[in-house]
């Protein structure tokens, strides 16, 4: 099954509706933690930042390294490719059913038998949800093989200093001496996930304090889901959008801009935001405790120190803080074929978008961009190119029905 995501919008809206959210209930109440050996108190770890997501090397049962997304939006660790576990016997694992609109019921398994290592830190018997197939197609979206997601167990074990400007993590033991930098902001940890308050401006000019899930595993800047028990008001200028795929099917909605957002005294203007269909997501999750989701396109504008144990973060603006928020100006989904990662395929195309006007079609294979082989680009490169500058022309070389075509797309600032 190929799962497609809109580039630069919401890779991880999957977590709004994914039924794996209740998996932590299957695990014991006692929290397992990572620990350093030999009295070590801190370590620096280099990460890859791909489409705003943090990708780190992880060892599982002594094998690896495997690339995992470091994701504050998940509780138990999730393995999306069970082939990395030699001794896995599904018959001995607790099985759960995961279902939703638009797909058949699928199986997932829960385990507490795996040992995991990140840098010099180890955890034994980590709570884990194991999928028999990569339902998220993270590999196809990011352009490298992704084996899973690591969240609460890691962040709860350390003070985690995420330096987006350096592509580096520094993890500290809770007993280590730490120099905090920037502004201190309280957070709440609920169901193994961090929540923060931020002030946002509504389309009518009113300002409200809103509660957001902090989600390093979401590539978007902002998702506005609920206000006062109903849908969040839409901005006047907006476009219909497929905001992604989840286990519950497509997430439809709109993309627009929030005029102003203030986090910890730091102001951001004209923030690109997704507005998912309220009825669709309200049927799947409890929106009474949050207004939306704060993703990595905004979080990466800070270097952030997370302290789950004491319930706060420190944020300090970095070199990305002044870069304006931009949305995809092409209007199409692209992904790498899940079985053959060298083929770049066009998925859905937005109605009346530059891609549609240029004559691109779903299932076209992109073999060249601006007269260069597509192999010279990463998906991250193309994502940045697609939102680089209005009125820029991009020449696509595509393969369709055993013929090669050239299509010129003129980038358009649609919101």
CSV table of C-alpha atoms in Angstrom, one decimal:
chain,number,residue,atom,x,y,z
A,1,UNK,CA,0.0,0.0,0.0
A,2,UNK,CA,1.4,3.4,-1.0
A,3,UNK,CA,0.6,6.2,1.5
A,4,UNK,CA,1.0,9.7,0.2
A,5,UNK,CA,1.6,13.0,1.9
A,6,UNK,CA,1.3,16.6,0.6
A,7,UNK,CA,4.8,18.0,0.5
A,8,UNK,CA,5.5,20.7,3.1
A,9,UNK,CA,2.1,20.3,4.7
A,10,UNK,CA,1.4,17.7,7.3
A,11,UNK,CA,3.4,14.5,7.3
A,12,UNK,CA,2.2,13.6,10.8
A,13,UNK,CA,-1.4,14.4,10.9
A,14,UNK,CA,-1.5,10.6,10.8
A,15,UNK,CA,-1.2,10.9,14.6
A,16,UNK,CA,-4.5,12.8,14.9
A,17,UNK,CA,-6.5,9.7,13.9
A,18,UNK,CA,-4.1,6.8,14.4
A,19,UNK,CA,-5.6,4.2,16.7
A,20,UNK,CA,-2.1,3.4,18.0
A,21,UNK,CA,-2.6,6.3,20.4
A,22,UNK,CA,-4.0,4.0,23.0
A,23,UNK,CA,-1.2,1.4,22.8
A,24,UNK,CA,0.5,2.8,25.9
A,25,UNK,CA,-2.5,1.4,27.9
A,26,UNK,CA,-1.1,-2.1,27.2
A,27,UNK,CA,2.2,-1.4,28.9
A,28,UNK,CA,2.9,-1.5,32.6
A,29,UNK,CA,2.6,1.7,34.6
A,30,UNK,CA,6.3,1.7,35.6
A,31,UNK,CA,8.2,3.8,33.1
A,32,UNK,CA,11.4,2.4,31.5
A,33,UNK,CA,14.1,4.9,30.9
A,34,UNK,CA,17.3,5.3,29.0
A,35,UNK,CA,20.5,5.4,31.0
A,36,UNK,CA,24.2,6.1,30.6
A,37,UNK,CA,26.8,3.6,31.6
A,38,UNK,CA,30.1,4.4,33.4
A,39,UNK,CA,28.8,7.6,35.1
A,40,UNK,CA,28.5,9.5,31.8
A,41,UNK,CA,26.3,12.5,32.1
A,42,UNK,CA,25.9,14.0,28.6
A,43,UNK,CA,26.4,13.2,25.0
A,44,UNK,CA,26.2,15.0,21.7
A,45,UNK,CA,24.4,13.3,18.8
A,46,UNK,CA,24.4,14.5,15.2
A,47,UNK,CA,21.0,14.2,13.4
A,48,UNK,CA,19.7,14.6,9.9
A,49,UNK,CA,17.0,17.2,9.4
A,50,UNK,CA,14.8,16.1,6.5
A,51,UNK,CA,11.7,18.1,5.8
A,52,UNK,CA,12.0,19.5,9.3
A,53,UNK,CA,12.0,16.1,10.9
A,54,UNK,CA,14.8,14.9,13.2
A,55,UNK,CA,16.3,11.6,12.1
A,56,UNK,CA,18.7,9.8,14.5
A,57,UNK,CA,20.6,6.5,14.4
A,58,UNK,CA,19.2,3.8,16.7
A,59,UNK,CA,20.4,0.3,17.5
A,60,UNK,CA,17.8,-2.4,18.2
A,61,UNK,CA,18.9,-5.6,20.0
A,62,UNK,CA,22.5,-4.9,19.1
A,63,UNK,CA,21.8,-4.3,15.4
A,64,UNK,CA,22.0,-1.1,13.4
A,65,UNK,CA,22.2,1.7,13.1
A,66,UNK,CA,18.7,2.2,11.8
A,67,UNK,CA,17.2,5.6,11.0
A,68,UNK,CA,14.4,6.6,13.3
A,69,UNK,CA,12.4,9.8,13.5
A,70,UNK,CA,12.7,11.5,17.0
A,71,UNK,CA,9.1,12.4,17.6
A,72,UNK,CA,7.5,14.2,20.6
A,73,UNK,CA,4.1,13.3,19.2
A,74,UNK,CA,4.3,9.6,20.0
A,75,UNK,CA,4.3,7.7,23.3
A,76,UNK,CA,5.7,4.2,22.9
A,77,UNK,CA,8.3,3.5,20.3
A,78,UNK,CA,6.9,2.5,17.0
A,79,UNK,CA,8.7,0.1,14.6
A,80,UNK,CA,7.5,0.3,11.0
A,81,UNK,CA,9.8,-2.3,9.6
A,82,UNK,CA,9.8,-5.5,11.7
A,83,UNK,CA,12.6,-7.0,9.5
A,84,UNK,CA,15.2,-5.4,11.8
A,85,UNK,CA,14.3,-7.8,14.6
A,86,UNK,CA,15.7,-11.3,14.0
A,87,UNK,CA,14.0,-13.0,16.9
A,88,UNK,CA,10.6,-11.5,16.4
A,89,UNK,CA,7.8,-14.1,16.7
A,90,UNK,CA,4.5,-12.5,16.1
A,91,UNK,CA,2.7,-15.5,17.6
A,92,UNK,CA,4.1,-14.7,21.0
A,93,UNK,CA,3.2,-11.0,20.9
A,94,UNK,CA,0.0,-9.3,22.1
A,95,UNK,CA,-2.0,-8.4,19.0
A,96,UNK,CA,-4.3,-5.4,18.5
A,97,UNK,CA,-6.5,-4.4,15.7
A,98,UNK,CA,-6.1,-1.0,14.1
A,99,UNK,CA,-8.9,0.3,11.9
A,100,UNK,CA,-10.3,3.4,10.4
A,101,UNK,CA,-12.3,4.9,7.6
A,102,UNK,CA,-11.0,4.3,4.1
A,103,UNK,CA,-8.8,1.2,4.9
A,104,UNK,CA,-9.2,-2.4,5.9
A,105,UNK,CA,-8.4,-3.3,9.5
A,106,UNK,CA,-4.7,-4.0,10.0
A,107,UNK,CA,-2.8,-5.7,12.8
A,108,UNK,CA,-0.2,-4.2,15.2
A,109,UNK,CA,1.7,-5.9,18.0
A,110,UNK,CA,2.9,-4.7,21.4
A,111,UNK,CA,6.2,-5.7,22.9
A,112,UNK,CA,8.4,-5.0,26.0
A,113,UNK,CA,11.2,-7.3,25.1
A,114,UNK,CA,13.5,-5.0,22.9
A,115,UNK,CA,16.7,-3.4,24.0
A,116,UNK,CA,17.5,-0.1,22.3
A,117,UNK,CA,20.7,2.1,22.2
A,118,UNK,CA,21.0,5.7,21.1
A,119,UNK,CA,24.6,7.0,21.3
A,120,UNK,CA,25.9,5.8,24.7
A,121,UNK,CA,22.4,5.6,26.2
A,122,UNK,CA,20.6,2.3,26.6
A,123,UNK,CA,17.1,1.3,27.5
A,124,UNK,CA,16.0,-2.3,28.3
A,125,UNK,CA,12.6,-3.7,27.5
A,126,UNK,CA,11.3,-0.5,25.9
A,127,UNK,CA,7.5,-0.3,25.3
A,128,UNK,CA,7.1,-0.8,21.6
A,129,UNK,CA,4.3,-1.0,19.0
A,130,UNK,CA,5.3,-3.0,16.0
A,131,UNK,CA,3.5,-2.7,12.6
A,132,UNK,CA,3.7,-5.5,10.1
A,133,UNK,CA,3.9,-3.0,7.3
A,134,UNK,CA,5.0,0.6,6.9
A,135,UNK,CA,1.5,2.2,7.0
A,136,UNK,CA,3.0,5.7,7.2
A,137,UNK,CA,5.4,5.4,4.2
A,138,UNK,CA,7.8,7.6,6.0
A,139,UNK,CA,10.6,6.2,3.8
A,140,UNK,CA,8.8,7.2,0.6
A,141,UNK,CA,8.1,10.7,2.0
A,142,UNK,CA,11.6,11.4,3.4
A,143,UNK,CA,13.6,9.7,0.7
A,144,UNK,CA,15.7,7.5,3.1
A,145,UNK,CA,14.8,4.2,4.7
A,146,UNK,CA,13.0,4.9,8.0
A,147,UNK,CA,12.5,2.1,10.5
A,148,UNK,CA,10.4,3.7,13.2
A,149,UNK,CA,9.6,6.5,15.6
A,150,UNK,CA,11.1,7.2,19.0
A,151,UNK,CA,9.3,9.5,21.4
A,152,UNK,CA,8.4,9.6,25.1
A,153,UNK,CA,10.9,7.1,26.5
A,154,UNK,CA,13.8,9.1,25.1
A,155,UNK,CA,12.6,12.6,26.0
A,156,UNK,CA,11.5,11.5,29.5
A,157,UNK,CA,14.9,10.0,30.3
A,158,UNK,CA,17.0,13.1,29.7
A,159,UNK,CA,17.1,16.8,29.4
A,160,UNK,CA,17.1,17.0,25.6
A,161,UNK,CA,18.8,20.0,23.9
A,162,UNK,CA,17.6,20.1,20.3
A,163,UNK,CA,19.9,22.5,18.3
A,164,UNK,CA,18.1,22.7,15.0
A,165,UNK,CA,20.7,25.3,13.8
A,166,UNK,CA,23.5,22.8,14.2
A,167,UNK,CA,21.7,19.5,13.4
A,168,UNK,CA,22.8,18.3,16.8
A,169,UNK,CA,21.2,16.9,20.0
A,170,UNK,CA,22.9,17.1,23.4
A,171,UNK,CA,21.3,14.8,25.9
A,172,UNK,CA,21.9,15.3,29.6
A,173,UNK,CA,21.4,13.1,32.6
A,174,UNK,CA,18.9,14.8,35.0
A,175,UNK,CA,21.7,15.1,37.6
A,176,UNK,CA,24.0,17.0,35.2
A,177,UNK,CA,24.7,20.7,35.5
A,178,UNK,CA,23.1,22.5,32.6
A,179,UNK,CA,23.2,26.0,31.3
A,180,UNK,CA,19.7,26.9,30.1
A,181,UNK,CA,19.5,29.4,27.2
A,182,UNK,CA,16.6,31.7,26.1
A,183,UNK,CA,13.1,31.9,27.5
A,184,UNK,CA,11.6,29.4,29.9
A,185,UNK,CA,8.1,28.2,29.0
A,186,UNK,CA,6.0,25.7,31.0
A,187,UNK,CA,4.8,22.5,29.3
A,188,UNK,CA,2.4,19.8,30.4
A,189,UNK,CA,3.0,16.1,29.8
A,190,UNK,CA,-0.2,14.3,29.2
A,191,UNK,CA,-0.5,10.8,27.8
A,192,UNK,CA,3.2,10.8,27.2
A,193,UNK,CA,3.1,13.9,25.0
A,194,UNK,CA,4.0,17.6,25.6
A,195,UNK,CA,1.5,20.5,25.4
A,196,UNK,CA,2.3,24.2,25.4
A,197,UNK,CA,0.2,27.4,25.4
A,198,UNK,CA,0.6,30.0,22.6
A,199,UNK,CA,-1.4,33.1,21.7
A,200,UNK,CA,-2.9,33.2,18.3
A,201,UNK,CA,-4.9,35.8,16.4
A,202,UNK,CA,-8.2,34.7,14.9
A,203,UNK,CA,-9.4,35.9,11.5
A,204,UNK,CA,-11.7,38.5,13.1
A,205,UNK,CA,-8.7,40.0,15.0
A,206,UNK,CA,-9.4,38.5,18.4
A,207,UNK,CA,-6.4,37.0,20.2
A,208,UNK,CA,-6.8,33.8,22.3
A,209,UNK,CA,-4.5,31.6,24.3
A,210,UNK,CA,-4.5,28.2,22.6
A,211,UNK,CA,-3.2,24.8,23.8
A,212,UNK,CA,-1.0,22.9,21.3
A,213,UNK,CA,0.6,19.5,21.1
A,214,UNK,CA,4.3,20.1,20.5
A,215,UNK,CA,5.1,17.7,17.7
A,216,UNK,CA,8.7,17.4,16.4
A,217,UNK,CA,7.4,14.6,14.2
A,218,UNK,CA,5.1,16.8,12.1
A,219,UNK,CA,6.7,18.7,9.2
A,220,UNK,CA,4.2,21.5,9.1
A,221,UNK,CA,4.3,24.7,11.1
A,222,UNK,CA,0.8,24.7,12.6
A,223,UNK,CA,-2.5,22.8,12.5
A,224,UNK,CA,-5.6,24.5,13.8
A,225,UNK,CA,-8.2,21.9,14.9
A,226,UNK,CA,-10.8,23.2,17.3
A,227,UNK,CA,-12.0,26.4,19.0
A,228,UNK,CA,-14.7,26.5,21.7
A,229,UNK,CA,-15.9,23.0,20.9
A,230,UNK,CA,-16.3,23.4,17.1
A,231,UNK,CA,-14.1,23.9,14.1
A,232,UNK,CA,-11.4,26.6,14.0
A,233,UNK,CA,-12.5,29.6,12.0
A,234,UNK,CA,-11.0,29.7,8.5
A,235,UNK,CA,-9.1,32.6,7.1
A,236,UNK,CA,-10.6,34.5,4.2
A,237,UNK,CA,-7.7,33.4,1.9
A,238,UNK,CA,-7.4,29.6,1.8
A,239,UNK,CA,-7.1,26.7,-0.6
A,240,UNK,CA,-8.6,23.2,-0.4
A,241,UNK,CA,-6.0,20.7,0.4
A,242,UNK,CA,-5.3,17.0,1.1
A,243,UNK,CA,-3.5,17.3,4.4
A,244,UNK,CA,-2.2,13.8,4.4
A,245,UNK,CA,-3.2,10.2,4.9
A,246,UNK,CA,-3.8,8.4,8.2
A,247,UNK,CA,-5.0,5.0,9.1
A,248,UNK,CA,-8.5,6.6,8.9
A,249,UNK,CA,-8.1,7.6,5.3
A,250,UNK,CA,-7.5,10.9,3.7
A,251,UNK,CA,-7.5,14.0,5.9
A,252,UNK,CA,-9.2,16.8,3.9
A,253,UNK,CA,-9.3,20.4,4.8
A,254,UNK,CA,-7.8,23.8,4.0
A,255,UNK,CA,-4.4,25.5,4.1
A,256,UNK,CA,-4.3,29.2,5.0
A,257,UNK,CA,-2.4,31.5,7.2
A,258,UNK,CA,-2.7,32.6,10.9
A,259,UNK,CA,-1.9,36.3,11.0
A,260,UNK,CA,0.1,36.1,14.3
A,261,UNK,CA,1.3,33.6,16.8
A,262,UNK,CA,3.2,34.3,20.0
A,263,UNK,CA,5.1,31.6,21.7
A,264,UNK,CA,6.9,32.6,24.9
A,265,UNK,CA,7.0,36.2,24.0
A,266,UNK,CA,8.4,35.5,20.5
A,267,UNK,CA,6.1,36.7,17.7
A,268,UNK,CA,5.6,35.1,14.3
A,269,UNK,CA,3.4,36.5,11.5
A,270,UNK,CA,1.6,35.0,8.5
A,271,UNK,CA,2.1,31.5,9.7
A,272,UNK,CA,1.1,28.7,7.2
A,273,UNK,CA,-1.5,26.5,8.9
A,274,UNK,CA,-3.5,23.5,8.1
A,275,UNK,CA,-7.2,23.4,9.0
A,276,UNK,CA,-8.3,19.8,8.9
A,277,UNK,CA,-12.0,18.9,8.6
A,278,UNK,CA,-13.3,19.1,12.1
A,279,UNK,CA,-15.9,16.4,11.9
A,280,UNK,CA,-13.4,13.9,10.5
A,281,UNK,CA,-10.8,14.3,13.3
A,282,UNK,CA,-13.3,15.0,16.1
A,283,UNK,CA,-14.8,11.5,15.5
A,284,UNK,CA,-11.3,10.0,16.1
A,285,UNK,CA,-9.7,12.0,18.9
A,286,UNK,CA,-10.6,14.0,21.9
A,287,UNK,CA,-10.2,17.7,20.9
A,288,UNK,CA,-11.5,19.0,24.2
A,289,UNK,CA,-7.9,19.3,25.6
A,290,UNK,CA,-6.2,21.0,22.7
A,291,UNK,CA,-6.7,23.5,20.0
A,292,UNK,CA,-4.1,22.3,17.6
A,293,UNK,CA,-0.7,20.9,16.8
A,294,UNK,CA,2.6,22.9,16.7
A,295,UNK,CA,4.9,21.3,14.2
A,296,UNK,CA,8.6,21.4,13.3
A,297,UNK,CA,8.4,24.1,10.6
A,298,UNK,CA,7.8,26.5,13.5
A,299,UNK,CA,9.7,24.6,16.3
A,300,UNK,CA,12.9,24.5,14.2
A,301,UNK,CA,13.1,28.3,14.4
A,302,UNK,CA,14.3,27.8,18.0
A,303,UNK,CA,17.0,25.8,19.7
A,304,UNK,CA,14.9,24.0,22.3
A,305,UNK,CA,15.8,22.4,25.7
A,306,UNK,CA,13.2,19.9,26.8
A,307,UNK,CA,12.8,19.0,30.5
A,308,UNK,CA,9.8,16.6,30.7
A,309,UNK,CA,10.6,15.7,34.3
A,310,UNK,CA,10.2,19.3,35.6
A,311,UNK,CA,7.7,20.4,33.0
A,312,UNK,CA,9.3,23.1,31.1
A,313,UNK,CA,11.3,24.0,27.9
A,314,UNK,CA,13.7,26.8,27.1
A,315,UNK,CA,13.5,28.3,23.7
A,316,UNK,CA,16.1,30.5,22.0
A,317,UNK,CA,15.6,31.8,18.4
A,318,UNK,CA,18.2,30.6,15.9
A,319,UNK,CA,19.2,31.5,12.4
A,320,UNK,CA,16.0,30.1,11.0
A,321,UNK,CA,13.8,32.4,13.0
A,322,UNK,CA,13.6,35.2,10.4
A,323,UNK,CA,12.8,32.9,7.5
A,324,UNK,CA,9.2,33.5,6.4
A,325,UNK,CA,6.7,30.7,6.3
A,326,UNK,CA,6.0,29.4,2.8
A,327,UNK,CA,3.6,26.8,1.3
A,328,UNK,CA,4.2,24.5,-1.7
A,329,UNK,CA,3.7,26.6,-4.8
A,330,UNK,CA,3.4,23.7,-7.2
A,331,UNK,CA,0.3,21.9,-5.9
A,332,UNK,CA,1.1,18.2,-6.1
A,333,UNK,CA,2.1,15.2,-4.0
A,334,UNK,CA,5.4,13.5,-4.8
A,335,UNK,CA,6.7,10.3,-3.2
A,336,UNK,CA,9.3,7.7,-3.8
A,337,UNK,CA,7.9,4.3,-4.8
A,338,UNK,CA,7.8,2.2,-1.7
A,339,UNK,CA,9.1,-0.9,-3.4
A,340,UNK,CA,11.6,0.8,-5.7
A,341,UNK,CA,13.0,4.0,-4.1
A,342,UNK,CA,14.6,5.3,-7.3
A,343,UNK,CA,11.3,6.1,-8.9
A,344,UNK,CA,9.8,9.5,-8.1
A,345,UNK,CA,6.1,9.4,-8.6
A,346,UNK,CA,3.4,12.2,-8.7
A,347,UNK,CA,0.5,11.4,-6.5
A,348,UNK,CA,-2.5,13.7,-6.1
A,349,UNK,CA,-2.6,17.1,-7.9
A,350,UNK,CA,-4.5,20.0,-6.4
A,351,UNK,CA,-7.4,21.4,-8.5
A,352,UNK,CA,-6.5,24.5,-10.4
A,353,UNK,CA,-2.9,24.3,-9.2
A,354,UNK,CA,0.2,25.2,-11.2
A,355,UNK,CA,0.9,21.5,-11.7
A,356,UNK,CA,-2.6,20.9,-13.1
A,357,UNK,CA,-2.3,23.9,-15.4
A,358,UNK,CA,1.0,22.6,-16.7
A,359,UNK,CA,-0.5,19.3,-17.7
A,360,UNK,CA,1.1,17.1,-15.0
A,361,UNK,CA,-0.9,14.0,-14.1
A,362,UNK,CA,-1.1,11.5,-11.2
A,363,UNK,CA,1.2,8.5,-11.7
A,364,UNK,CA,3.6,10.4,-13.9
A,365,UNK,CA,7.2,9.5,-13.1
A,366,UNK,CA,9.5,12.5,-12.7
A,367,UNK,CA,12.9,11.6,-14.3
A,368,UNK,CA,14.4,15.1,-14.5
A,369,UNK,CA,14.0,18.6,-13.0
A,370,UNK,CA,15.5,21.7,-14.7
A,371,UNK,CA,17.4,19.5,-17.1
A,372,UNK,CA,19.1,17.6,-14.3
A,373,UNK,CA,18.5,13.9,-13.5
A,374,UNK,CA,16.1,13.5,-10.6
A,375,UNK,CA,18.8,11.4,-8.9
A,376,UNK,CA,20.8,14.6,-8.3
A,377,UNK,CA,18.1,15.9,-5.9
A,378,UNK,CA,16.9,14.7,-2.5
A,379,UNK,CA,13.2,15.0,-1.7
A,380,UNK,CA,14.2,17.7,0.8
A,381,UNK,CA,15.8,19.7,-2.1
A,382,UNK,CA,12.6,19.4,-4.2
A,383,UNK,CA,10.4,20.4,-1.3
A,384,UNK,CA,12.4,23.6,-0.8
A,385,UNK,CA,12.5,24.2,-4.6
A,386,UNK,CA,8.7,23.9,-4.8
A,387,UNK,CA,8.2,26.8,-2.3
A,388,UNK,CA,11.2,28.9,-3.2
A,389,UNK,CA,9.9,31.9,-5.2
A,390,UNK,CA,6.6,32.9,-6.9
A,391,UNK,CA,6.8,33.2,-10.7
A,392,UNK,CA,9.9,31.0,-10.9
A,393,UNK,CA,9.6,28.4,-13.7
A,394,UNK,CA,10.5,24.7,-13.1
A,395,UNK,CA,10.9,22.3,-16.0
A,396,UNK,CA,9.9,18.8,-15.3
A,397,UNK,CA,10.9,15.8,-17.5
A,398,UNK,CA,8.3,13.1,-17.0
A,399,UNK,CA,7.8,9.5,-18.1
A,400,UNK,CA,4.2,8.6,-19.0
A,401,UNK,CA,2.9,5.7,-21.1
A,402,UNK,CA,6.4,4.8,-22.4
A,403,UNK,CA,7.0,8.3,-23.6
A,404,UNK,CA,9.0,11.3,-22.3
A,405,UNK,CA,7.4,14.7,-21.9
A,406,UNK,CA,8.7,18.1,-20.8
A,407,UNK,CA,6.3,20.3,-18.7
A,408,UNK,CA,6.9,23.8,-17.5
A,409,UNK,CA,5.4,24.7,-14.1
A,410,UNK,CA,5.3,28.4,-13.0
A,411,UNK,CA,5.4,28.6,-9.2
A,412,UNK,CA,2.4,30.4,-7.7
A,413,UNK,CA,1.9,31.8,-4.2
A,414,UNK,CA,-1.5,30.4,-3.6
A,415,UNK,CA,-2.1,31.7,0.0
